[in-house]
């Protein structure tokens, strides 16, 4: 099992009151599965993704990534997990402005100890970025920047990819093309994907859909 979530609970203190956002979330994701996570604004989708990435800690329940329990893990273990097993793609591309495309692509692979220049070059070609390696993020279109962000994540070869509306910033045609490419590359890598989207149309392109409502998944 790549991702295993049982009875996950998370709340926040907000203006003196406690708001329980997740109230017993269960989810299992196998390698190679792509799961769309839908839910109304404020239902807790980003909260769930952050917990899966080890960026925040749950109040109750269990969450395991590639067999490692995140609840009991110390900060160093969580940081290592983020470097080696989990890849994140956000709506904001979060590219490093002072690095060119080639260096942005290699950055996470280096951090995770999987820097392989030939593999990065092949990935760049697949993403249609081969001719843009010397450019800087500000010299790219939104769709190109998001392809770099996806490539940077995939170059580190994470087992689990967490994506928060990865095409939310792009026009429909560009977003569709970028998603198609991402799904192809994720499938080739045999990785698992959990992707937040507001779009039922995009959700239908993934192998399964789960809906977050009232703090639980259905
Ligand atoms: N750090 C925080 N402190 C207090 N409340 C928070 C915090 N983070 C999130 N919340 C609250 O938790 C709820 C869930 O937020 P979250 O961002 O997970 O929802 P979401 O489903 O991703 O929403 P959207 O689709 O609008 O991005 C919201 O009511 C939000 O205001």
Short mmCIF file of N, CA and C and ligand atoms in Angstrom, two decimals, residues 12-14 19 21 39-48 164-165 198 212, ligand 1:
data_model
loop_
_atom_site.label_atom_id
_atom_site.label_comp_id
_atom_site.label_asym_id
_atom_site.label_seq_id
_atom_site.Cartn_x
_atom_site.Cartn_y
_atom_site.Cartn_z
N UNK A 12 -8.72 23.05 13.72
CA UNK A 12 -7.97 24.29 13.94
C UNK A 12 -8.70 25.13 14.98
N UNK A 13 -7.94 25.91 15.74
CA UNK A 13 -8.53 26.91 16.61
C UNK A 13 -8.74 28.17 15.80
N UNK A 14 -9.95 28.62 15.76
CA UNK A 14 -10.26 29.77 14.93
C UNK A 14 -11.15 30.73 15.72
N UNK A 19 -12.53 24.36 15.19
CA UNK A 19 -13.21 23.89 13.98
C UNK A 19 -12.60 22.56 13.58
N UNK A 21 -12.01 20.03 10.99
CA UNK A 21 -12.06 20.02 9.53
C UNK A 21 -12.15 18.58 9.00
N UNK A 39 -14.34 18.38 -3.46
CA UNK A 39 -15.00 18.84 -2.24
C UNK A 39 -15.16 20.34 -2.32
N UNK A 40 -16.16 20.84 -1.62
CA UNK A 40 -16.40 22.28 -1.67
C UNK A 40 -15.23 23.05 -1.08
N UNK A 41 -15.18 24.33 -1.41
CA UNK A 41 -14.17 25.21 -0.85
C UNK A 41 -14.28 25.18 0.67
N UNK A 42 -13.15 24.98 1.33
CA UNK A 42 -13.14 24.95 2.79
C UNK A 42 -13.45 23.59 3.39
N UNK A 43 -13.64 22.57 2.54
CA UNK A 43 -13.98 21.24 3.06
C UNK A 43 -12.77 20.52 3.66
N UNK A 44 -11.56 21.01 3.36
CA UNK A 44 -10.39 20.42 3.99
C UNK A 44 -9.46 19.67 3.04
N UNK A 45 -9.61 19.89 1.75
CA UNK A 45 -8.79 19.17 0.76
C UNK A 45 -7.29 19.48 0.93
N UNK A 46 -6.98 20.78 1.05
CA UNK A 46 -5.57 21.15 1.21
C UNK A 46 -5.03 20.65 2.54
N UNK A 47 -5.87 20.70 3.56
CA UNK A 47 -5.47 20.18 4.87
C UNK A 47 -5.07 18.72 4.75
N UNK A 48 -5.88 17.94 4.05
CA UNK A 48 -5.60 16.52 3.89
C UNK A 48 -4.29 16.31 3.12
N UNK A 164 -2.17 19.85 -5.85
CA UNK A 164 -3.27 20.70 -5.41
C UNK A 164 -3.67 21.61 -6.57
N UNK A 165 -4.72 21.24 -7.28
CA UNK A 165 -5.18 21.98 -8.46
C UNK A 165 -4.01 22.36 -9.37
N UNK A 198 -11.29 21.07 -8.53
CA UNK A 198 -12.68 21.51 -8.41
C UNK A 198 -13.49 21.05 -9.61
N UNK A 212 -14.79 14.90 -0.49
CA UNK A 212 -14.68 15.26 0.92
C UNK A 212 -15.86 16.14 1.31
N1 LIG B 1 -3.84 27.11 9.64
C1 LIG B 1 -5.17 27.23 9.78
N2 LIG B 1 -5.71 27.83 10.88
C2 LIG B 1 -7.04 27.92 11.04
N3 LIG B 1 -7.95 27.45 10.16
C3 LIG B 1 -7.47 26.85 9.05
C4 LIG B 1 -6.07 26.72 8.79
N4 LIG B 1 -5.92 26.08 7.61
C5 LIG B 1 -7.16 25.84 7.14
N5 LIG B 1 -8.10 26.29 8.01
C6 LIG B 1 -9.56 26.17 7.85
O1 LIG B 1 -9.85 24.80 7.63
C7 LIG B 1 -10.87 24.66 6.65
C8 LIG B 1 -10.36 23.79 5.51
O2 LIG B 1 -9.36 24.50 4.77
P1 LIG B 1 -8.64 23.86 3.50
O3 LIG B 1 -7.73 24.87 2.95
O4 LIG B 1 -8.09 22.53 3.85
O5 LIG B 1 -9.90 23.65 2.52
P2 LIG B 1 -9.95 23.34 0.95
O6 LIG B 1 -10.99 22.29 0.77
O7 LIG B 1 -8.59 23.04 0.45
O8 LIG B 1 -10.47 24.73 0.39
P3 LIG B 1 -10.26 25.42 -1.08
O9 LIG B 1 -10.93 24.51 -2.05
O10 LIG B 1 -10.97 26.72 -0.93
O11 LIG B 1 -8.79 25.57 -1.29
C9 LIG B 1 -11.27 26.07 6.24
O12 LIG B 1 -12.41 26.42 6.98
C10 LIG B 1 -10.09 26.91 6.63
O13 LIG B 1 -10.48 28.22 6.94
#
